[in-house]
Amino acid sequence: GLVSTRLRSPVERIRFQGAEVSGVQLRDELLHADWYVSALPFERIGAVAPELGLDLSAFRHSPITTIHLWFDRPITDLPHAALLDRTIQWLFNKEGGRYVQLVVSASNTLVEMSRNEVIALALAELAGFLPEVRAATLEKAHVIKEIRATFVPVPGLEAQRPAAPTTFNNLFLAGDWTRSGWPATMEGAVRSGYLAAEALTAAAGHPRKFLLPDPR
Ligand SMILES: Cc1cc2nc3c(=O)[nH]c(=O)nc-3n(C[C@H](O)[C@H](O)[C@H](O)COP(=O)(O)OP(=O)(O)OC[C@H]3O[C@@H](n4cnc5c(N)ncnc54)[C@H](O)[C@@H]3O)c2cc1C
């Protein structure tokens, strides 16, 4: 096909010549194209393309922690739930009420805690909403702390989010952290891709619209 995906092939460097990108340096290979779209995360772009001169000093990461719990019996028949005024924010019923996934955004307090402390907190909070938890036995648990989950939309950050076009004619930026108009979300990432495609087709002399209007 026209598209090929290379796994485990990190870009080490974007190579520039004059006002253009001349290639993309992998460990053992230099790739060439007419047009380039970077979808690198903000913490990588500076090292891979310092020539862009992006000021990303205001960007900070925010962690998301996911807690997976397997019980010996169903503890809920809800498909999902939002837990108000607790550390745990979301519950997703993954398998017959016995396997639930709990999600905490901006989980800075949990990052400092040990795995066992996180599980104990989750069980205590869950038992307050779902009494069946008290009678159930926890068979297995996983705690995943994603430290670089999202960027923090601090006041003033919008001005630092770069738009898709760069100072180089054939290079465009995408990624949830670019100026998508949305916060760090999958939708924001998709919108940034559409915006990069719009900027690229305009630069190529064949402008096209890809961005879908927001639902009213
Ligand atoms: C636990 C968790 C839960 C989330 N939940 C939600 C949710 O419920 N709803 C929602 O909308 N969003 C959620 N998000 C946020 C959402 O996942 C992100 O906003 C989105 O994935 C960002 O997409 P992206 O393409 O900009 O970046 P990423 O998905 O981070 O992709 C960047 C890619 O670049 C690759 N890369 C890095 N360096 C190099 C290199 N040198 N060369 C080549 N490739 C490189 C990385 O491997 C990665 O694949 C969640 C995120 C996390 C971590």
Short mmCIF file of C-alpha atoms and ligand atoms in Angstrom, two decimals:
data_model
loop_
_atom_site.label_atom_id
_atom_site.label_comp_id
_atom_site.label_asym_id
_atom_site.label_seq_id
_atom_site.Cartn_x
_atom_site.Cartn_y
_atom_site.Cartn_z
CA GLY A 1 0.00 0.00 0.00
CA LEU A 2 0.90 3.66 0.07
CA VAL A 3 1.38 3.72 3.84
CA SER A 4 3.96 1.82 5.80
CA THR A 5 4.41 1.88 9.56
CA ARG A 6 7.78 1.26 11.17
CA LEU A 7 7.60 0.11 14.74
CA ARG A 8 10.46 0.60 17.20
CA SER A 9 12.13 3.09 14.86
CA PRO A 10 12.42 6.32 16.83
CA VAL A 11 13.34 9.45 14.93
CA GLU A 12 16.66 10.64 16.30
CA ARG A 13 16.84 13.88 14.39
CA ILE A 14 14.95 15.88 11.80
CA ARG A 15 17.54 17.12 9.28
CA PHE A 16 17.21 20.62 7.83
CA GLN A 17 18.68 22.31 4.79
CA GLY A 18 17.91 25.99 4.35
CA ALA A 19 14.18 26.58 4.78
CA GLU A 20 13.27 22.93 4.33
CA VAL A 21 13.45 19.57 6.02
CA SER A 22 15.85 17.38 4.07
CA GLY A 23 15.25 14.10 5.89
CA VAL A 24 14.37 12.21 9.01
CA GLN A 25 17.22 10.42 10.73
CA LEU A 26 16.49 7.02 12.26
CA ARG A 27 19.28 5.11 13.96
CA ASP A 28 20.52 3.40 10.79
CA GLU A 29 18.59 5.14 8.06
CA LEU A 30 17.81 8.57 6.64
CA LEU A 31 14.27 8.84 5.26
CA HIS A 32 13.25 11.42 2.65
CA ALA A 33 9.85 12.79 1.68
CA ASP A 34 8.33 15.81 -0.02
CA TRP A 35 6.34 16.76 3.07
CA TYR A 36 6.78 15.97 6.76
CA VAL A 37 4.32 15.94 9.66
CA SER A 38 5.69 15.54 13.18
CA ALA A 39 3.34 13.99 15.74
CA LEU A 40 6.04 13.83 18.43
CA PRO A 41 5.10 14.65 22.02
CA PHE A 42 6.21 18.04 23.30
CA GLU A 43 8.94 16.60 25.52
CA ARG A 44 10.69 15.06 22.46
CA ILE A 45 10.35 17.72 19.77
CA GLY A 46 13.04 20.01 21.22
CA ALA A 47 15.77 17.35 21.03
CA VAL A 48 14.71 16.01 17.64
CA ALA A 49 14.24 19.42 15.98
CA PRO A 50 15.95 22.19 18.01
CA GLU A 51 16.01 24.28 14.81
CA LEU A 52 12.29 24.93 15.32
CA GLY A 53 13.19 27.12 18.29
CA LEU A 54 9.96 26.27 20.10
CA ASP A 55 9.54 27.80 23.55
CA LEU A 56 7.84 25.02 25.49
CA SER A 57 8.94 26.19 28.93
CA ALA A 58 5.35 26.49 30.20
CA PHE A 59 4.45 22.89 29.31
CA ARG A 60 4.10 20.50 32.26
CA HIS A 61 2.96 16.89 32.42
CA SER A 62 0.03 15.69 34.47
CA PRO A 63 -0.21 12.03 35.57
CA ILE A 64 -3.12 9.62 35.16
CA THR A 65 -3.29 6.52 37.37
CA THR A 66 -5.28 3.46 36.43
CA ILE A 67 -6.12 0.78 39.00
CA HIS A 68 -7.24 -2.64 37.79
CA LEU A 69 -9.01 -4.82 40.37
CA TRP A 70 -10.12 -8.45 39.98
CA PHE A 71 -12.56 -9.77 42.62
CA ASP A 72 -13.78 -13.29 43.34
CA ARG A 73 -17.38 -12.19 42.68
CA PRO A 74 -19.28 -9.39 40.95
CA ILE A 75 -19.22 -6.15 42.94
CA THR A 76 -21.43 -4.12 40.59
CA ASP A 77 -23.71 -4.41 37.59
CA LEU A 78 -23.18 -0.81 36.53
CA PRO A 79 -21.40 -0.53 33.16
CA HIS A 80 -19.52 2.52 34.40
CA ALA A 81 -19.78 5.14 37.12
CA ALA A 82 -18.37 8.52 38.17
CA LEU A 83 -17.42 8.68 41.86
CA LEU A 84 -17.98 12.17 43.21
CA ASP A 85 -15.82 13.86 45.86
CA ARG A 86 -13.34 10.99 46.02
CA THR A 87 -9.83 10.34 44.76
CA ILE A 88 -11.18 7.71 42.37
CA GLN A 89 -12.98 9.49 39.55
CA TRP A 90 -14.18 6.80 37.15
CA LEU A 91 -15.15 3.15 37.34
CA PHE A 92 -15.40 0.96 34.26
CA ASN A 93 -16.90 -2.51 34.50
CA LYS A 94 -14.55 -4.55 32.35
CA GLU A 95 -15.84 -8.08 32.90
CA GLY A 96 -19.08 -9.15 34.56
CA GLY A 97 -18.63 -6.85 37.53
CA ARG A 98 -15.65 -8.90 38.80
CA TYR A 99 -12.96 -6.96 36.95
CA VAL A 100 -13.20 -3.20 37.31
CA GLN A 101 -10.90 -0.47 36.11
CA LEU A 102 -10.61 2.75 38.11
CA VAL A 103 -9.18 5.93 36.59
CA VAL A 104 -7.79 9.02 38.32
CA SER A 105 -6.73 12.04 36.25
CA ALA A 106 -4.27 14.60 37.66
CA SER A 107 -3.29 11.82 40.09
CA ASN A 108 -0.36 13.65 41.72
CA THR A 109 -1.22 12.41 45.21
CA LEU A 110 -1.28 8.77 44.04
CA VAL A 111 2.08 9.06 42.28
CA GLU A 112 3.73 9.56 45.67
CA MET A 113 2.01 6.52 47.19
CA SER A 114 3.13 2.88 47.11
CA ARG A 115 1.22 0.30 45.07
CA ASN A 116 -0.32 -1.20 48.23
CA GLU A 117 -1.38 2.21 49.53
CA VAL A 118 -3.08 3.00 46.21
CA ILE A 119 -4.94 -0.33 46.24
CA ALA A 120 -6.02 0.15 49.88
CA LEU A 121 -7.33 3.63 49.11
CA ALA A 122 -9.19 2.39 46.04
CA LEU A 123 -10.81 -0.47 47.96
CA ALA A 124 -11.87 1.83 50.81
CA GLU A 125 -13.41 4.39 48.45
CA LEU A 126 -15.07 1.72 46.34
CA ALA A 127 -16.61 0.06 49.41
CA GLY A 128 -18.27 3.37 50.26
CA PHE A 129 -20.20 3.22 46.98
CA LEU A 130 -20.50 -0.51 46.40
CA PRO A 131 -21.08 -2.44 49.67
CA GLU A 132 -20.45 -5.76 47.84
CA VAL A 133 -16.76 -4.86 47.89
CA ARG A 134 -16.63 -5.57 51.63
CA ALA A 135 -17.64 -9.20 51.20
CA ALA A 136 -15.56 -9.78 48.08
CA THR A 137 -11.97 -11.02 48.01
CA LEU A 138 -9.48 -9.18 45.85
CA GLU A 139 -7.76 -11.79 43.69
CA LYS A 140 -5.43 -9.61 41.63
CA ALA A 141 -4.58 -5.93 41.18
CA HIS A 142 -2.51 -3.76 38.86
CA VAL A 143 -1.63 -0.10 39.38
CA ILE A 144 -0.38 1.82 36.34
CA LYS A 145 0.97 5.32 36.92
CA GLU A 146 1.31 7.15 33.60
CA ILE A 147 3.46 10.09 34.67
CA ARG A 148 3.46 11.84 31.28
CA ALA A 149 -0.22 11.29 30.54
CA THR A 150 -1.32 14.77 29.47
CA PHE A 151 -0.14 18.36 29.48
CA VAL A 152 -1.51 20.78 32.07
CA PRO A 153 -3.57 23.59 30.50
CA VAL A 154 -2.14 26.29 32.77
CA PRO A 155 -3.23 29.91 32.20
CA GLY A 156 -1.23 31.43 29.37
CA LEU A 157 -0.27 28.10 27.80
CA GLU A 158 -2.41 28.65 24.72
CA ALA A 159 0.05 31.27 23.46
CA GLN A 160 2.84 28.67 23.56
CA ARG A 161 0.95 25.97 21.69
CA PRO A 162 2.34 26.09 18.17
CA ALA A 163 0.04 25.99 15.15
CA ALA A 164 0.61 23.33 12.48
CA PRO A 165 2.77 25.38 10.07
CA THR A 166 6.41 25.84 11.10
CA THR A 167 9.13 28.17 9.89
CA PHE A 168 10.18 25.36 7.53
CA ASN A 169 8.17 25.09 4.29
CA ASN A 170 7.63 21.34 4.26
CA LEU A 171 7.27 20.57 7.99
CA PHE A 172 4.02 20.63 9.96
CA LEU A 173 3.26 19.87 13.59
CA ALA A 174 0.53 17.68 15.03
CA GLY A 175 -0.05 16.24 18.49
CA ASP A 176 -2.54 17.03 21.23
CA TRP A 177 -0.21 19.70 22.63
CA THR A 178 -0.24 21.79 19.43
CA ARG A 179 -2.87 24.48 18.92
CA SER A 180 -5.82 22.19 18.26
CA GLY A 181 -8.28 24.37 20.15
CA TRP A 182 -8.88 21.47 22.52
CA PRO A 183 -7.20 20.24 25.71
CA ALA A 184 -5.08 17.05 25.94
CA THR A 185 -7.55 14.54 24.55
CA MET A 186 -7.81 12.01 21.77
CA GLU A 187 -10.14 14.45 20.01
CA GLY A 188 -7.50 17.17 20.36
CA ALA A 189 -4.89 14.85 18.84
CA VAL A 190 -7.18 14.00 15.91
CA ARG A 191 -8.04 17.66 15.34
CA SER A 192 -4.34 18.53 15.30
CA GLY A 193 -3.84 15.92 12.58
CA TYR A 194 -6.64 17.43 10.50
CA LEU A 195 -5.17 20.92 10.98
CA ALA A 196 -1.72 19.69 9.93
CA ALA A 197 -3.26 18.10 6.82
CA GLU A 198 -5.09 21.35 6.02
CA ALA A 199 -1.88 23.39 6.40
CA LEU A 200 0.06 20.90 4.29
CA THR A 201 -2.46 20.77 1.44
CA ALA A 202 -2.65 24.59 1.45
CA ALA A 203 1.15 24.83 1.24
CA ALA A 204 1.12 22.28 -1.57
CA GLY A 205 -1.32 24.46 -3.53
CA HIS A 206 -4.29 22.10 -3.16
CA PRO A 207 -6.08 23.39 -0.06
CA ARG A 208 -8.56 20.97 1.50
CA LYS A 209 -10.70 21.02 4.61
CA PHE A 210 -10.54 18.07 6.98
CA LEU A 211 -11.58 19.50 10.36
CA LEU A 212 -15.11 18.52 11.32
CA PRO A 213 -17.25 21.29 12.82
CA ASP A 214 -17.92 20.95 16.54
CA PRO A 215 -21.35 19.42 17.23
CA ARG A 216 -23.88 22.04 18.33
C1 LIG B 1 -3.88 6.65 31.03
C2 LIG B 1 -4.41 7.67 30.05
C3 LIG B 1 -5.77 7.83 29.93
C4 LIG B 1 -6.29 8.75 29.03
N1 LIG B 1 -7.64 8.86 28.92
C5 LIG B 1 -8.15 9.65 27.97
C6 LIG B 1 -9.55 9.69 27.74
O1 LIG B 1 -10.32 9.00 28.41
N2 LIG B 1 -10.02 10.50 26.77
C7 LIG B 1 -9.19 11.26 26.00
O2 LIG B 1 -9.66 11.95 25.09
N3 LIG B 1 -7.85 11.26 26.20
C8 LIG B 1 -7.31 10.48 27.16
N4 LIG B 1 -5.97 10.46 27.36
C9 LIG B 1 -5.14 11.41 26.61
C10 LIG B 1 -4.89 10.94 25.18
O3 LIG B 1 -4.43 9.59 25.22
C11 LIG B 1 -3.83 11.84 24.54
O4 LIG B 1 -4.29 13.18 24.55
C12 LIG B 1 -3.55 11.43 23.10
O5 LIG B 1 -3.17 10.06 23.02
C13 LIG B 1 -2.41 12.26 22.53
O6 LIG B 1 -2.17 11.82 21.22
P1 LIG B 1 -0.87 12.27 20.48
O7 LIG B 1 -0.87 11.57 19.15
O8 LIG B 1 -0.74 13.75 20.51
O9 LIG B 1 0.34 11.74 21.38
P2 LIG B 1 0.73 10.27 21.81
O10 LIG B 1 -0.47 9.38 21.81
O11 LIG B 1 1.53 10.43 23.05
O12 LIG B 1 1.66 9.79 20.61
C14 LIG B 1 2.98 10.25 20.46
C15 LIG B 1 3.75 9.11 19.79
O13 LIG B 1 5.06 9.56 19.48
C16 LIG B 1 5.92 8.46 19.65
N5 LIG B 1 7.30 8.96 19.76
C17 LIG B 1 7.92 9.56 20.82
N6 LIG B 1 9.19 9.86 20.50
C18 LIG B 1 9.37 9.44 19.22
C19 LIG B 1 10.47 9.48 18.32
N7 LIG B 1 11.65 10.03 18.66
N8 LIG B 1 10.31 8.96 17.07
C20 LIG B 1 9.12 8.43 16.68
N9 LIG B 1 8.04 8.37 17.49
C21 LIG B 1 8.17 8.88 18.74
C22 LIG B 1 5.41 7.80 20.93
O14 LIG B 1 5.88 6.47 21.00
C23 LIG B 1 3.91 7.89 20.71
O15 LIG B 1 3.42 6.75 20.03
C24 LIG B 1 -5.42 9.54 28.25
C25 LIG B 1 -4.03 9.39 28.38
C26 LIG B 1 -3.53 8.46 29.26
C27 LIG B 1 -2.03 8.29 29.37
#
